[in-house]
Amino acid sequence: MRQIPMTRSCPFSPPDGATDEELGKVRLGTGDEIWYVTRHDLVRQMFGDTRFSSEVDGGAQGMPLHQAEPQPGMFIQMDPPRHTRLRRMLTGRFTLQRVNRLRPRIEQIVADQLDHVEKQPRPVDLVEHFALPVPSLVICELLGVPYAERETFQVASARLLDQNVSREEAEEAMGGFGVFLLELIAAKRARPGEGLLDDLLAGTDLTDEEVAGIAVLLLIAGHETTANMLGLGTLLLLQRPGQLALVRDDPEVAKTAVDEMLRYLSVVDSLLMRRASQDLDLGGTTIPEGDFITASLAAANRDPALCENPDDLDVTRPRTHHVAFGFGPHQCLGQNLARMELEIAYPALLRRLPGLRLAVPLEEVPTRDDMLVYGVHRLEVTW
């Protein structure tokens, strides 16, 4: 039985072998055998059916899969009605209308960070000085978390997403993160401020532990995925000068470009695990009750049934029904915010630094094959 595909011979393609089979069994590094689905319509069917339970823990290296009782606030690992209760409290905060109000502030954050980049000695690591700070600043301001504390959640999230950490190391990282957030929440209870966490504490019946769990999810999801899209997406455009010029010079193309790059790169691939709560049919195959299943979002987004020439990057391609943000009740809550950050950041970066280029050969750019969210560890550039 083959292992779950992880390594990528091309930094911009799905993991090697991910598209070999539409639905079959694979083995995790832990030895767990799980179902693995890659066909676009089957991926949507699986994620859209809550009978494929989200109450699952583990899946990374050294962490065997098992059915789990979710921690307070961890709605990504909850099924309805618990998931519905928490998600409903947050959905209104991330509508397109609400996110649009943040545009001027995001534009200012991007501009300020580019000022910082220009002051650095070259070559500059664009991950450290641009791709990571921009979404971290945005999510900190949105939630009401001091940006000075960013190292706490950046280090914790890196540990939690590292496929090589042990269960003990992951639990230690999560424990420290939880203590930090509970202390922050206690301070907010005593002296309320402005931010989504303050609003949840004042306007809901959530416990401190539930608010802390929500904060863990939003802080990690709010900076990890966008940061990796900024880094890897910039690397991709530097390899496609014609596409880069369209993103840089045409404001309308920036919107379609972001959606196309989300589809094309799929930085979140096989992170999302499910468990069949009963015998379930998926494309004519029975997934027995209790079996675990995951999907390759990267492979599903290269399905020829989704769009023509799916292995080609076309920044003018009309929006597709890709699954880069997942699908169904658990579809990424912050996708409108992520899109806006990317739509602002890519053109601003390319216009401010028109001579932007890699400072090292492409093959020397370290990719995140060891992480559950794909991207680049560093991106050394000059101009």
Short mmCIF file of N, CA and C in Angstrom, two decimals, residues 112-265:
data_model
loop_
_atom_site.label_atom_id
_atom_site.label_comp_id
_atom_site.label_asym_id
_atom_site.label_seq_id
_atom_site.Cartn_x
_atom_site.Cartn_y
_atom_site.Cartn_z
N ASP A 112 3.15 49.97 4.70
CA ASP A 112 4.14 50.12 5.78
C ASP A 112 5.15 48.99 5.76
N GLN A 113 4.68 47.78 5.48
CA GLN A 113 5.60 46.64 5.47
C GLN A 113 6.54 46.71 4.27
N LEU A 114 6.06 47.25 3.16
CA LEU A 114 6.94 47.44 2.01
C LEU A 114 7.98 48.52 2.28
N ASP A 115 7.60 49.54 3.04
CA ASP A 115 8.60 50.53 3.49
C ASP A 115 9.71 49.82 4.27
N HIS A 116 9.30 48.92 5.14
CA HIS A 116 10.26 48.15 5.94
C HIS A 116 11.15 47.29 5.05
N VAL A 117 10.56 46.64 4.07
CA VAL A 117 11.33 45.77 3.16
C VAL A 117 12.41 46.59 2.45
N GLU A 118 12.05 47.76 1.96
CA GLU A 118 12.99 48.58 1.20
C GLU A 118 14.19 49.03 2.04
N LYS A 119 14.02 49.05 3.35
CA LYS A 119 15.11 49.49 4.23
C LYS A 119 16.08 48.36 4.60
N GLN A 120 15.73 47.12 4.24
CA GLN A 120 16.56 45.99 4.63
C GLN A 120 17.75 45.82 3.68
N PRO A 121 18.88 45.35 4.21
CA PRO A 121 20.01 45.02 3.32
C PRO A 121 19.62 43.84 2.42
N ARG A 122 20.07 43.89 1.18
CA ARG A 122 19.73 42.83 0.23
C ARG A 122 20.81 41.76 0.19
N PRO A 123 20.37 40.51 -0.05
CA PRO A 123 19.01 40.06 -0.34
C PRO A 123 18.13 40.07 0.91
N VAL A 124 16.83 40.10 0.68
CA VAL A 124 15.84 40.15 1.75
C VAL A 124 15.04 38.85 1.74
N ASP A 125 14.82 38.31 2.92
CA ASP A 125 13.93 37.16 3.03
C ASP A 125 12.50 37.70 3.04
N LEU A 126 11.80 37.49 1.93
CA LEU A 126 10.46 38.06 1.78
C LEU A 126 9.45 37.38 2.70
N VAL A 127 9.72 36.17 3.13
CA VAL A 127 8.83 35.52 4.09
C VAL A 127 8.90 36.23 5.43
N GLU A 128 10.10 36.42 5.92
CA GLU A 128 10.28 37.04 7.24
C GLU A 128 9.82 38.50 7.26
N HIS A 129 10.08 39.22 6.18
CA HIS A 129 9.87 40.67 6.23
C HIS A 129 8.58 41.14 5.55
N PHE A 130 7.86 40.25 4.87
CA PHE A 130 6.63 40.68 4.20
C PHE A 130 5.52 39.64 4.29
N ALA A 131 5.76 38.44 3.81
CA ALA A 131 4.69 37.45 3.70
C ALA A 131 4.13 37.07 5.07
N LEU A 132 4.97 36.94 6.07
CA LEU A 132 4.50 36.57 7.41
C LEU A 132 3.96 37.77 8.20
N PRO A 133 4.63 38.92 8.19
CA PRO A 133 4.11 40.05 8.99
C PRO A 133 2.76 40.58 8.54
N VAL A 134 2.50 40.64 7.23
CA VAL A 134 1.24 41.25 6.78
C VAL A 134 0.02 40.54 7.34
N PRO A 135 -0.16 39.23 7.12
CA PRO A 135 -1.36 38.59 7.68
C PRO A 135 -1.34 38.52 9.19
N SER A 136 -0.15 38.47 9.80
CA SER A 136 -0.08 38.46 11.26
C SER A 136 -0.58 39.77 11.83
N LEU A 137 -0.19 40.87 11.24
CA LEU A 137 -0.68 42.18 11.68
C LEU A 137 -2.18 42.30 11.50
N VAL A 138 -2.68 41.83 10.37
CA VAL A 138 -4.11 41.94 10.08
C VAL A 138 -4.92 41.13 11.09
N ILE A 139 -4.54 39.88 11.34
CA ILE A 139 -5.34 39.05 12.23
C ILE A 139 -5.21 39.52 13.67
N CYS A 140 -4.05 40.04 14.05
CA CYS A 140 -3.90 40.58 15.40
C CYS A 140 -4.83 41.77 15.61
N GLU A 141 -4.87 42.68 14.66
CA GLU A 141 -5.74 43.84 14.79
C GLU A 141 -7.21 43.43 14.80
N LEU A 142 -7.56 42.47 13.96
CA LEU A 142 -8.95 42.04 13.88
C LEU A 142 -9.40 41.40 15.19
N LEU A 143 -8.56 40.59 15.78
CA LEU A 143 -8.95 39.89 17.00
C LEU A 143 -8.73 40.71 18.25
N GLY A 144 -7.84 41.69 18.19
CA GLY A 144 -7.50 42.45 19.39
C GLY A 144 -6.39 41.79 20.18
N VAL A 145 -5.45 41.16 19.47
CA VAL A 145 -4.29 40.53 20.09
C VAL A 145 -3.07 41.43 19.85
N PRO A 146 -2.30 41.76 20.89
CA PRO A 146 -1.14 42.64 20.68
C PRO A 146 -0.15 42.02 19.69
N TYR A 147 0.23 42.80 18.68
CA TYR A 147 1.16 42.28 17.68
C TYR A 147 2.52 41.95 18.30
N ALA A 148 2.84 42.62 19.40
CA ALA A 148 4.10 42.33 20.08
C ALA A 148 4.17 40.89 20.58
N GLU A 149 3.00 40.24 20.69
CA GLU A 149 2.95 38.86 21.15
C GLU A 149 2.94 37.86 20.00
N ARG A 150 3.22 38.33 18.78
CA ARG A 150 3.08 37.47 17.59
C ARG A 150 3.96 36.24 17.64
N GLU A 151 5.14 36.36 18.27
CA GLU A 151 6.04 35.21 18.30
C GLU A 151 5.40 34.03 19.02
N THR A 152 4.55 34.32 20.01
CA THR A 152 3.90 33.25 20.76
C THR A 152 3.06 32.37 19.85
N PHE A 153 2.21 33.00 19.02
CA PHE A 153 1.35 32.17 18.18
C PHE A 153 2.05 31.70 16.91
N GLN A 154 3.04 32.45 16.43
CA GLN A 154 3.77 31.99 15.25
C GLN A 154 4.59 30.75 15.56
N VAL A 155 5.26 30.75 16.71
CA VAL A 155 6.06 29.59 17.10
C VAL A 155 5.15 28.40 17.40
N ALA A 156 4.04 28.65 18.10
CA ALA A 156 3.12 27.56 18.44
C ALA A 156 2.52 26.95 17.18
N SER A 157 2.09 27.79 16.24
CA SER A 157 1.47 27.26 15.03
C SER A 157 2.49 26.49 14.20
N ALA A 158 3.73 26.98 14.14
CA ALA A 158 4.77 26.26 13.40
C ALA A 158 4.99 24.87 14.00
N ARG A 159 4.97 24.80 15.33
CA ARG A 159 5.15 23.50 15.98
C ARG A 159 3.96 22.58 15.72
N LEU A 160 2.76 23.12 15.78
CA LEU A 160 1.56 22.31 15.60
C LEU A 160 1.40 21.82 14.16
N LEU A 161 1.97 22.55 13.19
CA LEU A 161 1.84 22.17 11.79
C LEU A 161 3.03 21.38 11.27
N ASP A 162 4.03 21.18 12.13
CA ASP A 162 5.22 20.42 11.75
C ASP A 162 4.89 18.94 11.79
N GLN A 163 5.07 18.27 10.66
CA GLN A 163 4.71 16.85 10.57
C GLN A 163 5.66 15.94 11.32
N ASN A 164 6.78 16.48 11.78
CA ASN A 164 7.78 15.65 12.43
C ASN A 164 7.77 15.75 13.96
N VAL A 165 6.86 16.53 14.51
CA VAL A 165 6.83 16.67 15.96
C VAL A 165 6.11 15.47 16.58
N SER A 166 6.45 15.17 17.80
CA SER A 166 5.77 14.10 18.53
C SER A 166 4.47 14.63 19.13
N ARG A 167 3.62 13.72 19.56
CA ARG A 167 2.38 14.13 20.23
C ARG A 167 2.71 14.96 21.47
N GLU A 168 3.73 14.57 22.21
CA GLU A 168 4.09 15.31 23.43
C GLU A 168 4.50 16.74 23.10
N GLU A 169 5.29 16.91 22.04
CA GLU A 169 5.72 18.26 21.64
C GLU A 169 4.54 19.10 21.18
N ALA A 170 3.62 18.48 20.44
CA ALA A 170 2.43 19.20 19.98
C ALA A 170 1.56 19.62 21.16
N GLU A 171 1.37 18.71 22.11
CA GLU A 171 0.55 19.03 23.27
C GLU A 171 1.20 20.12 24.12
N GLU A 172 2.52 20.11 24.21
CA GLU A 172 3.23 21.15 24.95
C GLU A 172 3.03 22.51 24.28
N ALA A 173 3.13 22.53 22.94
CA ALA A 173 2.94 23.78 22.21
C ALA A 173 1.51 24.30 22.38
N MET A 174 0.53 23.40 22.27
CA MET A 174 -0.86 23.80 22.43
C MET A 174 -1.14 24.27 23.85
N GLY A 175 -0.54 23.59 24.83
CA GLY A 175 -0.74 23.99 26.22
C GLY A 175 -0.21 25.39 26.50
N GLY A 176 0.98 25.67 26.01
CA GLY A 176 1.54 27.01 26.20
C GLY A 176 0.74 28.08 25.50
N PHE A 177 0.27 27.76 24.31
CA PHE A 177 -0.56 28.69 23.54
C PHE A 177 -1.86 28.98 24.31
N GLY A 178 -2.45 27.91 24.87
CA GLY A 178 -3.69 28.08 25.62
C GLY A 178 -3.52 28.93 26.86
N VAL A 179 -2.42 28.74 27.57
CA VAL A 179 -2.15 29.57 28.76
C VAL A 179 -2.02 31.03 28.37
N PHE A 180 -1.28 31.30 27.31
CA PHE A 180 -1.13 32.68 26.82
C PHE A 180 -2.48 33.31 26.52
N LEU A 181 -3.35 32.58 25.83
CA LEU A 181 -4.64 33.14 25.44
C LEU A 181 -5.57 33.32 26.63
N LEU A 182 -5.56 32.39 27.58
CA LEU A 182 -6.40 32.55 28.77
C LEU A 182 -5.95 33.75 29.59
N GLU A 183 -4.65 33.99 29.65
CA GLU A 183 -4.16 35.19 30.35
C GLU A 183 -4.60 36.46 29.61
N LEU A 184 -4.54 36.43 28.28
CA LEU A 184 -4.99 37.57 27.48
C LEU A 184 -6.48 37.82 27.70
N ILE A 185 -7.27 36.74 27.73
CA ILE A 185 -8.72 36.87 27.91
C ILE A 185 -9.04 37.42 29.29
N ALA A 186 -8.31 36.97 30.30
CA ALA A 186 -8.51 37.50 31.65
C ALA A 186 -8.24 39.00 31.68
N ALA A 187 -7.19 39.42 30.98
CA ALA A 187 -6.88 40.86 30.92
C ALA A 187 -7.97 41.62 30.20
N LYS A 188 -8.55 41.02 29.16
CA LYS A 188 -9.64 41.67 28.43
C LYS A 188 -10.92 41.73 29.27
N ARG A 189 -11.15 40.72 30.07
CA ARG A 189 -12.30 40.76 30.97
C ARG A 189 -12.17 41.95 31.93
N ALA A 190 -10.93 42.16 32.41
CA ALA A 190 -10.71 43.25 33.37
C ALA A 190 -10.71 44.62 32.71
N ARG A 191 -10.20 44.66 31.49
CA ARG A 191 -10.13 45.94 30.77
C ARG A 191 -10.45 45.69 29.31
N PRO A 192 -11.74 45.72 28.93
CA PRO A 192 -12.13 45.44 27.55
C PRO A 192 -11.49 46.39 26.55
N GLY A 193 -11.18 45.86 25.39
CA GLY A 193 -10.63 46.67 24.32
C GLY A 193 -11.47 46.53 23.07
N GLU A 194 -10.84 46.77 21.93
CA GLU A 194 -11.53 46.63 20.65
C GLU A 194 -10.98 45.42 19.91
N GLY A 195 -11.84 44.63 19.39
CA GLY A 195 -11.43 43.44 18.66
C GLY A 195 -12.48 42.37 18.75
N LEU A 196 -12.37 41.39 17.88
CA LEU A 196 -13.36 40.34 17.82
C LEU A 196 -13.43 39.54 19.12
N LEU A 197 -12.28 39.29 19.75
CA LEU A 197 -12.30 38.56 21.01
C LEU A 197 -13.03 39.33 22.09
N ASP A 198 -12.83 40.64 22.13
CA ASP A 198 -13.55 41.47 23.10
C ASP A 198 -15.05 41.41 22.86
N ASP A 199 -15.44 41.44 21.58
CA ASP A 199 -16.87 41.36 21.25
C ASP A 199 -17.46 40.03 21.69
N LEU A 200 -16.72 38.94 21.50
CA LEU A 200 -17.22 37.63 21.91
C LEU A 200 -17.37 37.55 23.42
N LEU A 201 -16.42 38.14 24.15
CA LEU A 201 -16.49 38.10 25.61
C LEU A 201 -17.67 38.93 26.13
N ALA A 202 -17.96 40.03 25.45
CA ALA A 202 -19.01 40.92 25.93
C ALA A 202 -20.40 40.54 25.43
N GLY A 203 -20.47 39.93 24.24
CA GLY A 203 -21.77 39.77 23.60
C GLY A 203 -22.28 38.36 23.47
N THR A 204 -21.58 37.38 24.07
CA THR A 204 -22.02 35.99 23.97
C THR A 204 -21.92 35.33 25.35
N ASP A 205 -22.41 34.10 25.42
CA ASP A 205 -22.31 33.33 26.66
C ASP A 205 -21.15 32.34 26.63
N LEU A 206 -20.19 32.59 25.75
CA LEU A 206 -19.04 31.70 25.62
C LEU A 206 -18.18 31.74 26.88
N THR A 207 -17.63 30.60 27.24
CA THR A 207 -16.68 30.55 28.35
C THR A 207 -15.32 31.05 27.89
N ASP A 208 -14.46 31.35 28.85
CA ASP A 208 -13.11 31.78 28.50
C ASP A 208 -12.39 30.70 27.69
N GLU A 209 -12.62 29.44 28.05
CA GLU A 209 -11.98 28.34 27.34
C GLU A 209 -12.47 28.25 25.90
N GLU A 210 -13.75 28.51 25.68
CA GLU A 210 -14.28 28.48 24.31
C GLU A 210 -13.71 29.63 23.48
N VAL A 211 -13.62 30.81 24.07
CA VAL A 211 -13.04 31.95 23.35
C VAL A 211 -11.57 31.68 23.04
N ALA A 212 -10.87 31.06 23.97
CA ALA A 212 -9.46 30.73 23.73
C ALA A 212 -9.33 29.74 22.58
N GLY A 213 -10.20 28.73 22.54
CA GLY A 213 -10.17 27.76 21.45
C GLY A 213 -10.44 28.41 20.11
N ILE A 214 -11.41 29.31 20.07
CA ILE A 214 -11.70 30.05 18.83
C ILE A 214 -10.49 30.87 18.42
N ALA A 215 -9.86 31.51 19.40
CA ALA A 215 -8.70 32.35 19.10
C ALA A 215 -7.56 31.53 18.52
N VAL A 216 -7.34 30.32 19.04
CA VAL A 216 -6.29 29.44 18.49
C VAL A 216 -6.54 29.22 17.00
N LEU A 217 -7.76 28.84 16.67
CA LEU A 217 -8.09 28.54 15.26
C LEU A 217 -7.91 29.77 14.38
N LEU A 218 -8.44 30.91 14.83
CA LEU A 218 -8.40 32.10 13.99
C LEU A 218 -6.99 32.65 13.85
N LEU A 219 -6.20 32.58 14.91
CA LEU A 219 -4.83 33.08 14.82
C LEU A 219 -3.98 32.22 13.89
N ILE A 220 -4.12 30.89 14.01
CA ILE A 220 -3.32 30.01 13.15
C ILE A 220 -3.80 30.10 11.71
N ALA A 221 -5.11 29.93 11.50
CA ALA A 221 -5.64 29.98 10.14
C ALA A 221 -5.48 31.36 9.53
N GLY A 222 -5.55 32.38 10.37
CA GLY A 222 -5.53 33.76 9.86
C GLY A 222 -4.19 34.23 9.37
N HIS A 223 -3.11 33.54 9.77
CA HIS A 223 -1.81 34.00 9.25
C HIS A 223 -1.06 32.92 8.48
N GLU A 224 -1.22 31.64 8.84
CA GLU A 224 -0.42 30.60 8.20
C GLU A 224 -0.73 30.45 6.70
N THR A 225 -2.00 30.32 6.37
CA THR A 225 -2.35 30.07 4.97
C THR A 225 -2.04 31.27 4.09
N THR A 226 -2.41 32.46 4.55
CA THR A 226 -2.16 33.66 3.75
C THR A 226 -0.67 33.94 3.61
N ALA A 227 0.07 33.76 4.69
CA ALA A 227 1.52 33.97 4.62
C ALA A 227 2.17 33.04 3.60
N ASN A 228 1.75 31.78 3.60
CA ASN A 228 2.35 30.83 2.66
C ASN A 228 1.90 31.09 1.23
N MET A 229 0.66 31.57 1.05
CA MET A 229 0.24 31.96 -0.29
C MET A 229 1.03 33.17 -0.78
N LEU A 230 1.32 34.10 0.09
CA LEU A 230 2.09 35.28 -0.32
C LEU A 230 3.50 34.87 -0.74
N GLY A 231 4.14 34.02 0.04
CA GLY A 231 5.50 33.60 -0.29
C GLY A 231 5.56 32.74 -1.52
N LEU A 232 4.79 31.66 -1.54
CA LEU A 232 4.83 30.74 -2.68
C LEU A 232 4.25 31.38 -3.93
N GLY A 233 3.21 32.21 -3.77
CA GLY A 233 2.61 32.88 -4.93
C GLY A 233 3.58 33.85 -5.58
N THR A 234 4.34 34.56 -4.76
CA THR A 234 5.35 35.47 -5.32
C THR A 234 6.41 34.69 -6.08
N LEU A 235 6.85 33.57 -5.49
CA LEU A 235 7.82 32.73 -6.18
C LEU A 235 7.26 32.25 -7.52
N LEU A 236 6.01 31.84 -7.54
CA LEU A 236 5.37 31.38 -8.77
C LEU A 236 5.36 32.48 -9.83
N LEU A 237 4.96 33.68 -9.45
CA LEU A 237 4.89 34.78 -10.42
C LEU A 237 6.28 35.16 -10.94
N LEU A 238 7.29 35.05 -10.09
CA LEU A 238 8.65 35.35 -10.54
C LEU A 238 9.11 34.36 -11.62
N GLN A 239 8.50 33.18 -11.64
CA GLN A 239 8.83 32.18 -12.67
C GLN A 239 7.95 32.33 -13.90
N ARG A 240 6.95 33.22 -13.86
CA ARG A 240 6.01 33.43 -14.97
C ARG A 240 5.92 34.94 -15.25
N PRO A 241 6.93 35.52 -15.87
CA PRO A 241 6.98 36.98 -16.05
C PRO A 241 5.77 37.57 -16.74
N GLY A 242 5.22 36.88 -17.73
CA GLY A 242 4.03 37.40 -18.41
C GLY A 242 2.84 37.49 -17.48
N GLN A 243 2.64 36.47 -16.66
CA GLN A 243 1.55 36.47 -15.70
C GLN A 243 1.80 37.53 -14.62
N LEU A 244 3.05 37.65 -14.21
CA LEU A 244 3.42 38.67 -13.22
C LEU A 244 3.05 40.06 -13.71
N ALA A 245 3.35 40.36 -14.96
CA ALA A 245 3.07 41.69 -15.50
C ALA A 245 1.57 41.99 -15.49
N LEU A 246 0.74 40.98 -15.77
CA LEU A 246 -0.70 41.18 -15.74
C LEU A 246 -1.18 41.50 -14.33
N VAL A 247 -0.68 40.80 -13.35
CA VAL A 247 -1.07 41.05 -11.96
C VAL A 247 -0.61 42.43 -11.52
N ARG A 248 0.58 42.81 -11.93
CA ARG A 248 1.15 44.09 -11.52
C ARG A 248 0.42 45.27 -12.15
N ASP A 249 0.03 45.13 -13.41
CA ASP A 249 -0.42 46.30 -14.18
C ASP A 249 -1.93 46.43 -14.32
N ASP A 250 -2.69 45.37 -14.09
CA ASP A 250 -4.14 45.42 -14.32
C ASP A 250 -4.88 45.12 -13.02
N PRO A 251 -5.49 46.13 -12.39
CA PRO A 251 -6.17 45.93 -11.11
C PRO A 251 -7.26 44.86 -11.17
N GLU A 252 -7.93 44.73 -12.30
CA GLU A 252 -9.00 43.74 -12.42
C GLU A 252 -8.44 42.31 -12.45
N VAL A 253 -7.25 42.17 -13.01
CA VAL A 253 -6.64 40.85 -13.08
C VAL A 253 -6.26 40.34 -11.69
N ALA A 254 -5.94 41.26 -10.79
CA ALA A 254 -5.52 40.85 -9.45
C ALA A 254 -6.55 39.95 -8.78
N LYS A 255 -7.84 40.23 -9.01
CA LYS A 255 -8.90 39.44 -8.37
C LYS A 255 -8.95 38.02 -8.94
N THR A 256 -8.96 37.91 -10.26
CA THR A 256 -8.99 36.58 -10.85
C THR A 256 -7.67 35.85 -10.59
N ALA A 257 -6.58 36.61 -10.53
CA ALA A 257 -5.26 35.99 -10.30
C ALA A 257 -5.21 35.31 -8.96
N VAL A 258 -5.73 35.96 -7.93
CA VAL A 258 -5.69 35.38 -6.59
C VAL A 258 -6.46 34.07 -6.56
N ASP A 259 -7.65 34.05 -7.14
CA ASP A 259 -8.43 32.83 -7.12
C ASP A 259 -7.74 31.72 -7.91
N GLU A 260 -7.15 32.08 -9.03
CA GLU A 260 -6.44 31.09 -9.84
C GLU A 260 -5.21 30.56 -9.10
N MET A 261 -4.49 31.44 -8.40
CA MET A 261 -3.31 31.00 -7.67
C MET A 261 -3.68 30.14 -6.47
N LEU A 262 -4.79 30.45 -5.83
CA LEU A 262 -5.29 29.60 -4.75
C LEU A 262 -5.55 28.18 -5.27
N ARG A 263 -6.21 28.11 -6.43
CA ARG A 263 -6.48 26.81 -7.06
C ARG A 263 -5.19 26.10 -7.43
N TYR A 264 -4.31 26.82 -8.07
CA TYR A 264 -3.11 26.25 -8.66
C TYR A 264 -2.12 25.75 -7.61
N LEU A 265 -2.00 26.48 -6.51
CA LEU A 265 -1.00 26.16 -5.49
C LEU A 265 -1.53 25.28 -4.37
#
